[in-house]
PDB file of C-alpha atoms in Angstrom:
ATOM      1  CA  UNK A 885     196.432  87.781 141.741  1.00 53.00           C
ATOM      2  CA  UNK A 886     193.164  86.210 139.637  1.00 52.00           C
ATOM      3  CA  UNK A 887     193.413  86.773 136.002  1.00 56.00           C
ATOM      4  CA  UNK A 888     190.637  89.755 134.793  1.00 53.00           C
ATOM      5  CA  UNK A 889     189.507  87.214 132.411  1.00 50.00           C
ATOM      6  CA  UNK A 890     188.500  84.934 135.062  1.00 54.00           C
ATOM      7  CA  UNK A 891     186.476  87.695 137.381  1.00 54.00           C
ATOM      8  CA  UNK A 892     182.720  87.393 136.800  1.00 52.00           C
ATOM      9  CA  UNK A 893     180.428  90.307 138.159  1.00 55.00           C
ATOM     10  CA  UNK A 894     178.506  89.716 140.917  1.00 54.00           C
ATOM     11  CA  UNK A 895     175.056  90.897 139.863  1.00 59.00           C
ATOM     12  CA  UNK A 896     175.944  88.235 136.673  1.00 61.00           C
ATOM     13  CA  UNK A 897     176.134  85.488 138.667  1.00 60.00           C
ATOM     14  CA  UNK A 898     173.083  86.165 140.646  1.00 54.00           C
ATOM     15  CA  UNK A 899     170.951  86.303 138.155  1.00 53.00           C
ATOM     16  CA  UNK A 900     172.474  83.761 136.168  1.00 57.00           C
ATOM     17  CA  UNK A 901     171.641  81.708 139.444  1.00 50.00           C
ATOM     18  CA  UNK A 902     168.404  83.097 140.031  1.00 46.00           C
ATOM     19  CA  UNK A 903     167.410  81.977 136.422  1.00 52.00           C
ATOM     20  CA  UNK A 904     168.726  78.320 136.893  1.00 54.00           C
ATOM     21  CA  UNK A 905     167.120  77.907 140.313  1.00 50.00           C
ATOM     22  CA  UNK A 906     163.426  79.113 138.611  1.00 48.00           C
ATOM     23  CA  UNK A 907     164.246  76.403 135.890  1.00 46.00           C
ATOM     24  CA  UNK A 908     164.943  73.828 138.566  1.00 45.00           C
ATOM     25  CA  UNK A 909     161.555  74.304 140.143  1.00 45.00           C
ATOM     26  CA  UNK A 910     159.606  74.662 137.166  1.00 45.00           C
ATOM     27  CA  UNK A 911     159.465  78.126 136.733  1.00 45.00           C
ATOM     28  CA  UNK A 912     157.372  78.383 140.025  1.00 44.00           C
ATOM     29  CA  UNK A 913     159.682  81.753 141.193  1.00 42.00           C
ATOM     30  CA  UNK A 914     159.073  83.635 137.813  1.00 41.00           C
ATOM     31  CA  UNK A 915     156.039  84.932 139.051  1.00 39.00           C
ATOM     32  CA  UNK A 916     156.911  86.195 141.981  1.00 38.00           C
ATOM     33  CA  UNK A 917     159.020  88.595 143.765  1.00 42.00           C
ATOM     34  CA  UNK A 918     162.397  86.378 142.449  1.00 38.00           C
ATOM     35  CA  UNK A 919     161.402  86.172 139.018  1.00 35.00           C
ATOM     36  CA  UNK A 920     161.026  90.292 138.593  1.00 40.00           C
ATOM     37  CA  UNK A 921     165.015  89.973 138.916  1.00 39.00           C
ATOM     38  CA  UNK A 922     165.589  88.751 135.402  1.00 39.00           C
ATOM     39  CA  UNK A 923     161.793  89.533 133.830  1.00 41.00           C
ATOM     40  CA  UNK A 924     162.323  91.526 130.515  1.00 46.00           C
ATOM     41  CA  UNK A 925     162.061  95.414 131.127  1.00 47.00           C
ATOM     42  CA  UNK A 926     162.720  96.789 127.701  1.00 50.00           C
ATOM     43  CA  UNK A 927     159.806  98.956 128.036  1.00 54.00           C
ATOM     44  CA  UNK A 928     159.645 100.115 131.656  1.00 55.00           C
ATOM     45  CA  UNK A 929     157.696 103.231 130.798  1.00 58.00           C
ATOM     46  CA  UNK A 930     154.660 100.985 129.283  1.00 59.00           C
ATOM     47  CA  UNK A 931     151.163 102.235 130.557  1.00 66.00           C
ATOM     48  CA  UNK A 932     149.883 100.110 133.159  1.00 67.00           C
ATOM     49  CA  UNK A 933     146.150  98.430 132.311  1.00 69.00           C
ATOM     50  CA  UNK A 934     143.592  99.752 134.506  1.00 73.00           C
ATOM     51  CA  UNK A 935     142.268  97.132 136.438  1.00 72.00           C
ATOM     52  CA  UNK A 936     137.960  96.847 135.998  1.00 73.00           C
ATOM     53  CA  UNK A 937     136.391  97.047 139.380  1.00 72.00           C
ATOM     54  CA  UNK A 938     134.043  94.368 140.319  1.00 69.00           C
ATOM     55  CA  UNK A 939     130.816  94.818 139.734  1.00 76.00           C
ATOM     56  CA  UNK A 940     128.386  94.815 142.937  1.00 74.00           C
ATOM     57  CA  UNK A 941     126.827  91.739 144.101  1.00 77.00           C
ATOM     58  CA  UNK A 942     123.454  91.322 143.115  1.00 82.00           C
ATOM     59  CA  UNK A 943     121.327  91.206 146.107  1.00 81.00           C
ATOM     60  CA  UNK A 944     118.568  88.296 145.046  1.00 80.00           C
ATOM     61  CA  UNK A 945     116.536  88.660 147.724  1.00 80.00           C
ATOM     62  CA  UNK A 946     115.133  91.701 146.347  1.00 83.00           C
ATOM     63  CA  UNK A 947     112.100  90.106 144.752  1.00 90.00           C
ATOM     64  CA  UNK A 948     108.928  90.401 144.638  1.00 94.00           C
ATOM     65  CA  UNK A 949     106.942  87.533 146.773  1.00 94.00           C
ATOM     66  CA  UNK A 950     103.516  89.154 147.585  1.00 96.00           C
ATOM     67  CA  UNK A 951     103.030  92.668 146.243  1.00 97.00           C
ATOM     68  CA  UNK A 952     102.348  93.650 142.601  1.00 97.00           C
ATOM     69  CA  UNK A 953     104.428  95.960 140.935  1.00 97.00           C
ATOM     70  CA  UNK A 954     102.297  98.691 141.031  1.00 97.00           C
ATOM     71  CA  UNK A 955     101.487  98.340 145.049  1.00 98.00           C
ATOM     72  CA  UNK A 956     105.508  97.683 145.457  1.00 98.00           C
ATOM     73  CA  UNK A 957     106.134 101.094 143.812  1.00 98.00           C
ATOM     74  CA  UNK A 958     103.357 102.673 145.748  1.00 98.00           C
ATOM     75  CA  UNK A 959     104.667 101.060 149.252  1.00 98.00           C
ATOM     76  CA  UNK A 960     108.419 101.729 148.265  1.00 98.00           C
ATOM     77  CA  UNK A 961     106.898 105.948 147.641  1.00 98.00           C
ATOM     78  CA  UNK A 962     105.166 106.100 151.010  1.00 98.00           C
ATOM     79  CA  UNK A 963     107.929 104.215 153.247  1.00 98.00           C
ATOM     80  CA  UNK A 964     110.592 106.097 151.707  1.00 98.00           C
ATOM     81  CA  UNK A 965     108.116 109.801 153.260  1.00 98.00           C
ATOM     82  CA  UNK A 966     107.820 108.121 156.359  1.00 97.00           C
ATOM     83  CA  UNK A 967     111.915 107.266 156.707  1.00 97.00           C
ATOM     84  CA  UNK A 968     113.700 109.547 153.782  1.00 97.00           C
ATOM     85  CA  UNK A 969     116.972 109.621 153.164  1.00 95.00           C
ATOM     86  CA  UNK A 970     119.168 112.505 154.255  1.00 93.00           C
ATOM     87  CA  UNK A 971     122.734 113.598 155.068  1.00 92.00           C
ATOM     88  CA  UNK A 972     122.571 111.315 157.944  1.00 90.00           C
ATOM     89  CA  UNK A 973     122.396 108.246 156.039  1.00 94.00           C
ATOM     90  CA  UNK A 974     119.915 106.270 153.066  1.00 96.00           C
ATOM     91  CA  UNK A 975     116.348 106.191 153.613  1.00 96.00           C
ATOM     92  CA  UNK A 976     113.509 103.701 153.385  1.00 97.00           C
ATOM     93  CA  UNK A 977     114.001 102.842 149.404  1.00 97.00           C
ATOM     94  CA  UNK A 978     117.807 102.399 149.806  1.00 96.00           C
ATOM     95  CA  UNK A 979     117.844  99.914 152.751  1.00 96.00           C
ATOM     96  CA  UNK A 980     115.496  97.993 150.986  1.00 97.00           C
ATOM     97  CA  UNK A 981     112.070  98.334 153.221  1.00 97.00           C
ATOM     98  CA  UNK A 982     109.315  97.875 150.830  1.00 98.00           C
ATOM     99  CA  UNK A 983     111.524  94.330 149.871  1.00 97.00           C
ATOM    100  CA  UNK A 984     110.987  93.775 153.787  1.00 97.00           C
ATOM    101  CA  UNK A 985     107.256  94.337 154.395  1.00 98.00           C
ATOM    102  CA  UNK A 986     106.654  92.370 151.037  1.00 97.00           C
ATOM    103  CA  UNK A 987     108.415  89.427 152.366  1.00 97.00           C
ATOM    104  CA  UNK A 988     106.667  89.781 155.485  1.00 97.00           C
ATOM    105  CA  UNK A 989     103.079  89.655 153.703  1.00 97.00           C
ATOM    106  CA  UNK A 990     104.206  86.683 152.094  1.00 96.00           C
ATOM    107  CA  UNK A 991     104.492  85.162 155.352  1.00 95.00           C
ATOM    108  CA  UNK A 992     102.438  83.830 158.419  1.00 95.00           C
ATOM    109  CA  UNK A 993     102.267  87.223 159.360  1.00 94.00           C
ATOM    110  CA  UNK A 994     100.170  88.400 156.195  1.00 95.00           C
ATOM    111  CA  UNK A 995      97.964  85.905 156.704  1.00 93.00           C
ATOM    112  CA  UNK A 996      98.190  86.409 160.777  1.00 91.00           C
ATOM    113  CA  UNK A 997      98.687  82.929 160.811  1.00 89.00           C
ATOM    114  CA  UNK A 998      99.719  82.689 164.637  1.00 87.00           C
ATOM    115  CA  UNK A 999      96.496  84.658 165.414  1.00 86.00           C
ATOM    116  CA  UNK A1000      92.934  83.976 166.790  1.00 85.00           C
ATOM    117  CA  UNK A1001      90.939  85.105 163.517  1.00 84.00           C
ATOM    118  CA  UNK A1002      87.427  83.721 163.956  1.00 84.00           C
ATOM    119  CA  UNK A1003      84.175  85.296 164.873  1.00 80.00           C
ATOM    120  CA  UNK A1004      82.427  86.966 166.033  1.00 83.00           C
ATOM    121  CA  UNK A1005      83.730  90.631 165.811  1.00 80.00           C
ATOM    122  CA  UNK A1006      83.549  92.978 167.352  1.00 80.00           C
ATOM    123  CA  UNK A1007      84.845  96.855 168.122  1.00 75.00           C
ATOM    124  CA  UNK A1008      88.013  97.123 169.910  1.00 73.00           C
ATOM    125  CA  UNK A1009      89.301  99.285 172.231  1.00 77.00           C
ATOM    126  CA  UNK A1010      91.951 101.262 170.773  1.00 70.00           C
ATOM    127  CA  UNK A1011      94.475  99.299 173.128  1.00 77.00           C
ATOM    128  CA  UNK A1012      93.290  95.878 171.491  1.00 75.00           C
ATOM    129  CA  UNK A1013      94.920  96.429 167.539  1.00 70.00           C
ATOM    130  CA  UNK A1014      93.165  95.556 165.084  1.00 73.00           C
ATOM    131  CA  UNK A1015      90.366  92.898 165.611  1.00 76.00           C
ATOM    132  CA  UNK A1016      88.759  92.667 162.306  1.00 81.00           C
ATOM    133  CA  UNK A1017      88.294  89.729 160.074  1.00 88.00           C
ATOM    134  CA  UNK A1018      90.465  90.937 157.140  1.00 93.00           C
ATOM    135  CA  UNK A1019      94.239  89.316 156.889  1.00 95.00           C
ATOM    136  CA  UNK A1020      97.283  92.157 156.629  1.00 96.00           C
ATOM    137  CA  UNK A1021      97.893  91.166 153.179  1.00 97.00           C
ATOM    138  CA  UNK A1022      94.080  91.997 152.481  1.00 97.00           C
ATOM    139  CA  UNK A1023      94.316  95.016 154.532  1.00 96.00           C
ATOM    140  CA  UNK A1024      97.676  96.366 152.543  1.00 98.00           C
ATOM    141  CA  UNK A1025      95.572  95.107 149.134  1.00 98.00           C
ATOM    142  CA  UNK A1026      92.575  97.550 150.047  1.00 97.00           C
ATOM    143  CA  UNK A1027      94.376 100.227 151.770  1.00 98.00           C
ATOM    144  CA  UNK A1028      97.183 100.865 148.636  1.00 98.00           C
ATOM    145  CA  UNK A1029      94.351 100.659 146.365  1.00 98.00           C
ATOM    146  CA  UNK A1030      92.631 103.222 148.648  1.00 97.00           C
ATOM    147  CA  UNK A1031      95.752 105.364 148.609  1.00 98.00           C
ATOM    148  CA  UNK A1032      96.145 105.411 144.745  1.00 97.00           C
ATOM    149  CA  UNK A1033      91.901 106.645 144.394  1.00 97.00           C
ATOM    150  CA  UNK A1034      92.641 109.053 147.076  1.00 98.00           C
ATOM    151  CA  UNK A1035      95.630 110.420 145.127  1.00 98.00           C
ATOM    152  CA  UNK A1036      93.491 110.099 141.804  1.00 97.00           C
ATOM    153  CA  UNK A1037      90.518 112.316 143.600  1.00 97.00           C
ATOM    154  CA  UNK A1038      92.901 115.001 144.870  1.00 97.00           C
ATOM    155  CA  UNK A1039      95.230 115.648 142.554  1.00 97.00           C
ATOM    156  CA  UNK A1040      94.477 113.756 139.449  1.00 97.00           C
ATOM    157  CA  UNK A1041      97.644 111.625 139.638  1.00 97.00           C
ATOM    158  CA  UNK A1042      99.154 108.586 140.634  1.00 97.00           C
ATOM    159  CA  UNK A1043     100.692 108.346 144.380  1.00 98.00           C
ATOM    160  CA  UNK A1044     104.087 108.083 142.688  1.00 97.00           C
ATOM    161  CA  UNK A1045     103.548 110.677 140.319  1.00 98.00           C
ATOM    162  CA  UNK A1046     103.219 112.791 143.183  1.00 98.00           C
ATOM    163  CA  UNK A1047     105.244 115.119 144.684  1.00 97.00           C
ATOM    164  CA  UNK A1048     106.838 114.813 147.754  1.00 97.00           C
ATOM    165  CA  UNK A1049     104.725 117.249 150.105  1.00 97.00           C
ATOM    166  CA  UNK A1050     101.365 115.448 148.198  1.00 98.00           C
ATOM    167  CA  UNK A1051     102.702 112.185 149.267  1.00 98.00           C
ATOM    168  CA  UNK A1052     102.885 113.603 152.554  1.00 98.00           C
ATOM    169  CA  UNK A1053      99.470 115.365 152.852  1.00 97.00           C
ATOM    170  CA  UNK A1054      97.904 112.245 151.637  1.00 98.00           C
ATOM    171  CA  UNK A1055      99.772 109.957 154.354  1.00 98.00           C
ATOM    172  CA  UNK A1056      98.544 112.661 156.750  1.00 97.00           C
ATOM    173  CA  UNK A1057      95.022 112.012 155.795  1.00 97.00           C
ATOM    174  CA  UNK A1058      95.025 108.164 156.734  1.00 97.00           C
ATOM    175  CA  UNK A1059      97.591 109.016 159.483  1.00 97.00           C
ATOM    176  CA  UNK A1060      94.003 111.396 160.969  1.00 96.00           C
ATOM    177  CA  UNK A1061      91.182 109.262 159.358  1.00 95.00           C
ATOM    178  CA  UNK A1062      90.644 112.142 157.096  1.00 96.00           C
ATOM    179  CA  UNK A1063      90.585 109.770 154.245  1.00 95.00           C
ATOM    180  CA  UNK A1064      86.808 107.767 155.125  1.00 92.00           C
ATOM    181  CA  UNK A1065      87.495 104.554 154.017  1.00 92.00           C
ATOM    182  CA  UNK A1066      84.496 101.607 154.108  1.00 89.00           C
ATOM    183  CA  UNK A1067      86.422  98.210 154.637  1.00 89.00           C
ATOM    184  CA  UNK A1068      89.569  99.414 156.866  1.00 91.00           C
ATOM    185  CA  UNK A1069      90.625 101.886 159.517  1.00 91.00           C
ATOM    186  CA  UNK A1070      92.639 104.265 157.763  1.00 95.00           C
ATOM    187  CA  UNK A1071      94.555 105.409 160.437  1.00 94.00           C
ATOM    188  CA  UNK A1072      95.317 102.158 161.584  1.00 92.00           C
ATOM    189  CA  UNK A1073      96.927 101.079 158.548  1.00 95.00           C
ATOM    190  CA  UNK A1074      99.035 104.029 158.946  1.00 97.00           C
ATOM    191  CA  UNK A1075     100.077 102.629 162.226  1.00 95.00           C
ATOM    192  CA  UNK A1076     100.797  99.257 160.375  1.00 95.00           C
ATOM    193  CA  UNK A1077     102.617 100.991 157.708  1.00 97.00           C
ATOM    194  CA  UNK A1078     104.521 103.109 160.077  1.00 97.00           C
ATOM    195  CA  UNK A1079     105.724  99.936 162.415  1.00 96.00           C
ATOM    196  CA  UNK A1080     106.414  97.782 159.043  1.00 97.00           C
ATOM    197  CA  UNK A1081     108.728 100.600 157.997  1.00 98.00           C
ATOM    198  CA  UNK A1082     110.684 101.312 161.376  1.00 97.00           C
ATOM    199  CA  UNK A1083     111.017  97.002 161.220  1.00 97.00           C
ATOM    200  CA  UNK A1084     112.558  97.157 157.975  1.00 97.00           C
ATOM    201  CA  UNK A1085     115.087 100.068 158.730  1.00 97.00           C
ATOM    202  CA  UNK A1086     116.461  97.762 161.858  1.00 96.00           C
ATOM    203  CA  UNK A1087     115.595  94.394 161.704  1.00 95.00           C
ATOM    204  CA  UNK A1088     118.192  91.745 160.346  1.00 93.00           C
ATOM    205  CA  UNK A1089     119.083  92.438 156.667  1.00 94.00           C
ATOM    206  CA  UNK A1090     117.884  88.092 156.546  1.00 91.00           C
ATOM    207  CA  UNK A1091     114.580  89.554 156.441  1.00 92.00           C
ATOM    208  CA  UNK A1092     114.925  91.593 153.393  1.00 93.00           C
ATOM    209  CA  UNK A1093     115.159  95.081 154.455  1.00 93.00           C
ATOM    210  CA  UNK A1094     118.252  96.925 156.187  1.00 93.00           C
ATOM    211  CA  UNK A1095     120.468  96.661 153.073  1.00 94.00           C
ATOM    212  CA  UNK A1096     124.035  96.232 154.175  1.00 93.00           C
ATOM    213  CA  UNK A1097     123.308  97.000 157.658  1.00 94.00           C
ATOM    214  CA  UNK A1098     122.867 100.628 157.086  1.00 94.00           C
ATOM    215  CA  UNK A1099     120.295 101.003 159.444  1.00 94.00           C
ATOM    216  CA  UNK A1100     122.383  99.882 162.138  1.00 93.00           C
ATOM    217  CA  UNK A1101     125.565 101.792 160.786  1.00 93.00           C
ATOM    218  CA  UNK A1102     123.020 105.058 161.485  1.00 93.00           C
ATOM    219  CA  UNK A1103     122.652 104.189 165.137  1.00 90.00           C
ATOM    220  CA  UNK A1104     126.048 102.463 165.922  1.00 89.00           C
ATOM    221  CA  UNK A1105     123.963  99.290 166.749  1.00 86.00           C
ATOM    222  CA  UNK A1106     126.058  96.814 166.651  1.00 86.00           C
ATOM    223  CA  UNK A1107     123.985  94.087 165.310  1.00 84.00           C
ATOM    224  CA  UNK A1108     123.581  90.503 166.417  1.00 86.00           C
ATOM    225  CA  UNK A1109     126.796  90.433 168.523  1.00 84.00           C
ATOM    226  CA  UNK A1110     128.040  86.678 170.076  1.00 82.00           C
ATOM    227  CA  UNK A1111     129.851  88.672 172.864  1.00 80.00           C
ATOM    228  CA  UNK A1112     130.878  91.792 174.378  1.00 78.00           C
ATOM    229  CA  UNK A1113     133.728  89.706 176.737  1.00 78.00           C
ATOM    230  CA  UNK A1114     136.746  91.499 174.243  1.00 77.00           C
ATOM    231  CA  UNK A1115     135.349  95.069 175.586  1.00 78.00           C
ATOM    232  CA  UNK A1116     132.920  94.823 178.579  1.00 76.00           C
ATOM    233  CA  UNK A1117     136.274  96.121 181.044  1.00 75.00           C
ATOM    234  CA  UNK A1118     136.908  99.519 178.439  1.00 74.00           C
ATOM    235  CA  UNK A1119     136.135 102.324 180.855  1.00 67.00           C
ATOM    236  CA  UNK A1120     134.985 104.298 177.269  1.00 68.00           C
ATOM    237  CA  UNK A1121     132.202 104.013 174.655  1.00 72.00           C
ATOM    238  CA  UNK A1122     133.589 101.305 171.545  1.00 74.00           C
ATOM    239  CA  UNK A1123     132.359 101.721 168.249  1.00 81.00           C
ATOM    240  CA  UNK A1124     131.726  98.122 166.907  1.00 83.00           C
ATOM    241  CA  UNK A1125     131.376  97.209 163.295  1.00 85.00           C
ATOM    242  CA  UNK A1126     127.543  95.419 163.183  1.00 89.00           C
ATOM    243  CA  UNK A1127     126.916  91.569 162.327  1.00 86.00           C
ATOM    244  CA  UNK A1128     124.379  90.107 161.026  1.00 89.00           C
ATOM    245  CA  UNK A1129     122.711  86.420 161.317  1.00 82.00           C
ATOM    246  CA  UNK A1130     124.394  85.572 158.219  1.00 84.00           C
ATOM    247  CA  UNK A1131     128.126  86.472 159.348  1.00 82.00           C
ATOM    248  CA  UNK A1132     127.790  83.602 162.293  1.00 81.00           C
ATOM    249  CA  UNK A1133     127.759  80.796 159.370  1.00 80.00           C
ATOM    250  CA  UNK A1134     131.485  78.575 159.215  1.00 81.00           C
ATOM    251  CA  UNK A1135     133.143  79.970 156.104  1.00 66.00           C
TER     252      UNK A1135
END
């Protein structure tokens, strides 16, 4: 029969083990699951940190590239009438849409650069668009100003200053031609307004509008897909997480 003296406990020689074997490896296994076997725990009840959350990404492609601030804020007012947010999801201001049409002004398509702009003109038919000499960008430059006097004339304030059913009667006004304007159509920078906005909702968040593919996320659109082979034989409706452009790069 082995002498008492002689017995070791098993839980002893484990750790006692344990401990040698994190030595021989350079202390590698203390920091994991092994090493909580023989980490101090003379104070078990010690309050745990709370870990800071992370703040959120800065998105840097909101930035100004065209618009001033004043016609940003103005823009960023009337989209955000024209697409509000509601329980169904963020509106125009959230997902970014003034950010879109700005970027889009600073592009060929502010200056219609893939467009036949020389004379003469003349009166369209309604069917035609716009067939005047003026660029978008001008036409956005004129038209915000335009919004901003109107504002000024009928209620002595600011279009931002306004309140929400103002900056709806005065939208109504160019949406009708009630607002005369000299230079531009009224109405049918309403129409351009109204398109720019409904782009900026849905297109690509690439383009500066859509934040975080909210847009999409409202309309279960599921975004630029690369195939549909993993559910095409379902015999019911699949809800697919959108992807963007940006999502297709290797990581």
């Amino acid at each position: 029969m082995a002498n008492q003296s002689e017995h070791k406990e098993p839980d002893e020689s484990r750790r006692k083990f344990l401990k040698n074997s994190g030595y021989a490896v350079g202390g590698l296994v203390v920091g994991g699951v092994v090493g909580s076997l023989f980490r101090k725990t003379s104070n078990p009840a010690a309050p745990v940190t709370p870990v800071t959350p992370a703040p959120e990404a800065v998105n840097y492609n909101q930035a100004l590239m065209y618009f001033n601030q004043e016609q940003f804020l103005i823009t960023e007012a009337a989209t955000e009438r024209i697409f509000p947010g509601d329980d169904n999801g963020p509106g125009a201001k959230d997902l970014g849409v003034a950010y879109f049409i700005d970027h889009q002004l600073a592009s060929e398509w502010g200056s219609n650069g893939r467009e036949y702009m020389q004379g003469p003109f003349f009166a369209g038919e309604k069917t035609q668009g716009y067939q005047g000499r003026l660029k978008r960008k001008e036409v956005f430059d004129i038209a915000l100003r335009e919004m901003q006097n109107y504002s000024m004339q009928k209620y002595q304030k600011g279009f931002t200053s306004l309140a929400p059913e103002e900056q709806d009667a005065v939208l109504k006004a160019f949406e009708t031609d009630e607002a005369k304007l000299t230079t531009i159509s009224a109405s049918g920078f309403f129409k351009t307004l109204f398109g720019s906005t409904m782009e900026g909702v849905y297109a690509d968040p690439l383009y500066g509008g859509n934040n975080k593919m909210n847009g999409w996320k409202m309309k279960n659109f599921p975004g630029n897909q690369m195939s549909y082979t993993d559910i095409i034989e379902q015999d019911k409706f699949a809800k697919i997480a959108p992807v963007s452009l940006r999502e297709h790069l290797p990581h």
